[in-house]
XYZ file of C-alpha atoms in Angstrom:
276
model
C -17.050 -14.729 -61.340
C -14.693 -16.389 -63.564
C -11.444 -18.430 -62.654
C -9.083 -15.544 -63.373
C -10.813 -12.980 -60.833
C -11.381 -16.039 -58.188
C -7.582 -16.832 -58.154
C -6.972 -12.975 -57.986
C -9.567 -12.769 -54.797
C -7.691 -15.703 -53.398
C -4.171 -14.181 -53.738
C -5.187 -10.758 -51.933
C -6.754 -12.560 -49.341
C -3.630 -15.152 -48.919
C -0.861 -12.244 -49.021
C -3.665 -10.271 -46.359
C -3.325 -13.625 -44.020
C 0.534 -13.900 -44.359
C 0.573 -10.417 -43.874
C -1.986 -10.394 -40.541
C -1.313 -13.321 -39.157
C 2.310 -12.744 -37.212
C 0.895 -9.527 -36.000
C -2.070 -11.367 -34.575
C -0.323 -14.127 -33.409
C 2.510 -11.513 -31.497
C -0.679 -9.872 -30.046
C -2.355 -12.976 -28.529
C 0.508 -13.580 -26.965
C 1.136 -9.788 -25.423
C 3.586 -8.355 -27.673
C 3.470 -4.735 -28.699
C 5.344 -1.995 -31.341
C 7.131 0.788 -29.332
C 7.746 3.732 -31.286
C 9.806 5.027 -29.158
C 12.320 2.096 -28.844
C 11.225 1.283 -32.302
C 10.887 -2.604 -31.739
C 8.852 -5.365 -30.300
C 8.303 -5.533 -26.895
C 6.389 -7.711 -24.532
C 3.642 -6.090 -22.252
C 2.834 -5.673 -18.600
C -0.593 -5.781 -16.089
C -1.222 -3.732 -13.535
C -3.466 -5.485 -10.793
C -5.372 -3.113 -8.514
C -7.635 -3.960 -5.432
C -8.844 -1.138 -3.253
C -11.636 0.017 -0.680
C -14.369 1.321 -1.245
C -15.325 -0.771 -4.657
C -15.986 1.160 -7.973
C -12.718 3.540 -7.594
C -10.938 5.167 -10.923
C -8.147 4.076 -12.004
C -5.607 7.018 -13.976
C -2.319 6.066 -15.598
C -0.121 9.289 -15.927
C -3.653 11.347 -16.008
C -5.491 9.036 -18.490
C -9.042 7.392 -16.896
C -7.965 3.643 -17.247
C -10.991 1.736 -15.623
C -12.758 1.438 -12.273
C -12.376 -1.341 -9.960
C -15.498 -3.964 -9.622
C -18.465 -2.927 -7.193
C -17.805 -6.263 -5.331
C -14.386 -7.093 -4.688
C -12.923 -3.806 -5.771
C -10.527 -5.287 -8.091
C -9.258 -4.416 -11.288
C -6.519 -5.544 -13.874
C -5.220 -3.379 -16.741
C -3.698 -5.152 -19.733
C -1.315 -4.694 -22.428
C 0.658 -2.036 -20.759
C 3.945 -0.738 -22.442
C 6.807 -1.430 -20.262
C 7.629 1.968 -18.549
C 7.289 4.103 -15.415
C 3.202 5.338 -14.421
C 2.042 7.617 -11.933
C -0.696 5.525 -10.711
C -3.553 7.373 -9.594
C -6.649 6.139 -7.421
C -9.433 8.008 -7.233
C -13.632 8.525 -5.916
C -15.067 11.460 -5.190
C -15.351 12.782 -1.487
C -12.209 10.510 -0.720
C -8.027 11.503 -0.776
C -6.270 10.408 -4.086
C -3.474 7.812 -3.755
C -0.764 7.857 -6.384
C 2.652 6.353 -6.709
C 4.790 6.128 -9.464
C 5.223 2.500 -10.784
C 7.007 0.630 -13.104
C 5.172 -2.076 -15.477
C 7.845 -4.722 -16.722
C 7.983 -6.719 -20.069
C 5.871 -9.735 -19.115
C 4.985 -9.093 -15.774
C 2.185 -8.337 -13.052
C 2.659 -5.046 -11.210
C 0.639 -5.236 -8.052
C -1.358 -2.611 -5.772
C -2.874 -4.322 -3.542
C -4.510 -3.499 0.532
C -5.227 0.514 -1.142
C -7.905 2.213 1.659
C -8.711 5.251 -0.098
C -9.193 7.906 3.221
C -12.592 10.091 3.149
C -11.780 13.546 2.820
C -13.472 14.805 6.022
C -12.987 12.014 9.435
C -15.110 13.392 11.967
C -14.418 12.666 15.644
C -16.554 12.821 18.935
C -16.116 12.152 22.598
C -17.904 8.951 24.048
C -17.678 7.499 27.536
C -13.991 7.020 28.926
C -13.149 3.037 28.615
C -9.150 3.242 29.575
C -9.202 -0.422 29.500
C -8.629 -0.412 26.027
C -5.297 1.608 26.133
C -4.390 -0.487 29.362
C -4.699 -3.419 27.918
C -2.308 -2.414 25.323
C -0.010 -0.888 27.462
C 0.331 -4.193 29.598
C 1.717 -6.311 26.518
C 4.013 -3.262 25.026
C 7.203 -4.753 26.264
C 6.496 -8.749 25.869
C 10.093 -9.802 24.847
C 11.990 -10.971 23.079
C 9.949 -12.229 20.751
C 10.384 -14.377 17.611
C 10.072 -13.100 13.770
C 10.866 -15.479 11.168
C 14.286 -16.071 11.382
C 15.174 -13.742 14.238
C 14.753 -12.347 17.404
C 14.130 -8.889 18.937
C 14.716 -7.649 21.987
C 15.428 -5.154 24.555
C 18.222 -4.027 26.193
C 17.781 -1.005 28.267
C 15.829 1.490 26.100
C 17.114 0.382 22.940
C 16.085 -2.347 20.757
C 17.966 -4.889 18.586
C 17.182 -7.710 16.555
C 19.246 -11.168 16.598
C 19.794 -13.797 14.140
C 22.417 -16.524 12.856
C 23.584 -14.730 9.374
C 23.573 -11.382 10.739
C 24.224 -11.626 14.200
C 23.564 -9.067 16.539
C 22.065 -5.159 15.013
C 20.411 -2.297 16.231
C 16.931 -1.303 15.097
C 16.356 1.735 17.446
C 16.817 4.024 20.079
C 14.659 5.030 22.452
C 12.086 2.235 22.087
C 8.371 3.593 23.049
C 6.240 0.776 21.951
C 4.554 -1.665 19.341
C 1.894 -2.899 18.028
C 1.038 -5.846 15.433
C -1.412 -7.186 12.479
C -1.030 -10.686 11.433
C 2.880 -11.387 11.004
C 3.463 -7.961 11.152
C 4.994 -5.865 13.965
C 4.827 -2.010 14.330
C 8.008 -0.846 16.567
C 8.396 2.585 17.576
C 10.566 5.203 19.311
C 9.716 9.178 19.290
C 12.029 9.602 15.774
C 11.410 6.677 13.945
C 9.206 3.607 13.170
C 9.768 0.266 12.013
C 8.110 -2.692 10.433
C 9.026 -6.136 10.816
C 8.003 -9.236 9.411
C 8.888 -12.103 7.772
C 10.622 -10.098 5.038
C 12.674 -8.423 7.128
C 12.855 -4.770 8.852
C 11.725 -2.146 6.996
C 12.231 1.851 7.730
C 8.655 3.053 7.499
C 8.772 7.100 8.597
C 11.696 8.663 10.612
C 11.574 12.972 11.348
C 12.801 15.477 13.232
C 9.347 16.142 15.415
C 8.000 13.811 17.992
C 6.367 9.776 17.443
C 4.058 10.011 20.110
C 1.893 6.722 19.484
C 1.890 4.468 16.777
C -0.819 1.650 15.993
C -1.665 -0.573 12.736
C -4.746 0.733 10.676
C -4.545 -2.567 8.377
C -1.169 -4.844 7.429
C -0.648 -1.905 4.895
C -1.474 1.135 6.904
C -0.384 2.234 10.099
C -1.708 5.077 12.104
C 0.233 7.081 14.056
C 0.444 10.555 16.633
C 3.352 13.008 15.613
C 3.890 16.114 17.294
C -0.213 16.437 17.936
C -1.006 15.214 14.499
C -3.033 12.002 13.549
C -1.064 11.130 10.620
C -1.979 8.371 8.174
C 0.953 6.224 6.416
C 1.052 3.816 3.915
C 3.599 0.932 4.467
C 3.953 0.223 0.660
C 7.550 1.871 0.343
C 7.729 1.532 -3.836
C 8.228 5.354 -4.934
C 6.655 8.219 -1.973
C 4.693 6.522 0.480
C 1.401 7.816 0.455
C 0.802 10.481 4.081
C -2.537 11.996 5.295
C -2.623 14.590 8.201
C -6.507 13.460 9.458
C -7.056 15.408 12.834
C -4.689 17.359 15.737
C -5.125 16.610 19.293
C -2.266 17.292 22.227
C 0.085 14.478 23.226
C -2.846 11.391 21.872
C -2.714 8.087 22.219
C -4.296 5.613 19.639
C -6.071 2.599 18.992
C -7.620 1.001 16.694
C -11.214 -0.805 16.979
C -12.815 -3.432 14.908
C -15.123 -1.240 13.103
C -12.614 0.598 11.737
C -12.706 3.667 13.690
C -9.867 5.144 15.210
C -9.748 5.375 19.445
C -7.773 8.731 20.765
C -7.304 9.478 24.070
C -6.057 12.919 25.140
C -5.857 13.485 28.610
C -8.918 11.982 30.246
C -11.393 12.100 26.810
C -11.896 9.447 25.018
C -12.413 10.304 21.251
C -13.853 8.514 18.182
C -13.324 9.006 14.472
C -16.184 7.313 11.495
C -15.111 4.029 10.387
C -12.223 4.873 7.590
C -13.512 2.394 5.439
């Protein structure tokens, strides 16, 4: 190879380098070309942790990845910033799906999914009240202190109290509550209420009948509505995600540590499987 062809090799291979190397350096460090906007633009992750393990992951109907068999977690990279449908999938089990935005730069995260089996099967066992008696015995414990504020009773209605906002009413016709961790469930037979730390949050109001109301998980709440088992999501990004399990008349619910769900309807005691 003589000196004339060598310096030619180098040249190409320089100008590819010059050429290559901004793109590659843009890349490492998450950048993208939108056709659309026609310019640069910094990419987003989408985090994902579920139960059970090994579910599929679907952005706007394309398979993305499943989540590990151990922790059921999952993180999608160098995602153009825009709105997803998010879908979360395994066979034999509903589909979750919200629509999400991914931002320039930024971790979008799902996190506490329970994907619910497809069939819940329930039988009677032996009638232990105690368990709903024992929750009926601390439903009106007040007031009692969230973060910053205070809620309380005052005839049937509730209200919560604190220094920058004063005195406001959460809802009529209180029924009951229930908590998880730093969460609280409130209830009356139109509308129910999370409260935490955060704040108050609307979680599901309707026109039919709130019979019951318990926490599944800090991201799930169970609930009895007009005869229904309903469950609800309490991630309010986009359409909270709703699943009509089971009817029984006028049930009340709890909610045992193996992840079953107690309903008692008149004087039988039911059980569902363990949800997850």
């Amino acid at each position: 190879m003589n000196k004339k062809i060598r310096t030619l090799l180098f040249l190409i291979l320089f100008l590819i380098f010059i050429t290559f190397s901004p793109v590659l350096v843009l890349y490492s460090l998450g950048y993208t070309y939108d056709f659309e906007k026609k310019a640069l633009v910094k990419t987003g992750v989408l985090f994902v942790q579920a139960k059970p393990p090994s579910v599929q992951i679907f952005l706007s109907g394309k398979f993305k990845k499943k989540t590990d068999k151990i922790f059921g977690k999952a993180k999608i990279l160098r995602l153009k910033p825009k709105k997803y449908l998010v879908e979360i999938k395994k066979e034999n089990y509903l589909p979750w799906k919200k629509e999400l935005e991914i931002k320039e730069g930024k971790v979008t995260e799902v996190l506490g999914v329970i994907l619910i089996p497809e069939k819940i099967n329930f039988k009677e066992i032996e009638n232990k009240k105690e368990i709903f008696l024992k929750r009926k015995q601390k439903d009106f414990i007040f007031p009692k202190k969230v973060g910053n504020f205070e809620i309380f009773l005052e005839g049937k209605d509730l209200f919560s109290f604190s220094l920058d906002k004063g005195k406001e009413k959460i809802l009529e016709n209180f029924l009951g509550w229930d908590e998880k961790g730093d969460k609280i469930l409130v209830f009356s037979n139109k509308e129910i209420w999370e409260i935490s730390f955060a704040g108050k949050t609307l979680l599901f109001r309707t026109s039919e009948e709130i019979q019951d109301a318990v926490f599944l998980t800090e991201n799930y709440i169970v609930f009895a509505l007009s005869g229904k088992i309903v469950i609800l999501e309490t991630d309010i990004r986009d359409k909270p995600n709703f699943y009509e399990i089971a009817k029984f008349e006028n049930p009340r619910l709890a909610i045992n540590s193996k992840n079953q769900i107690l309903v008692l309807e008149k004087d039988k005691l039911f059980i569902s499987d363990s949800l997850y």
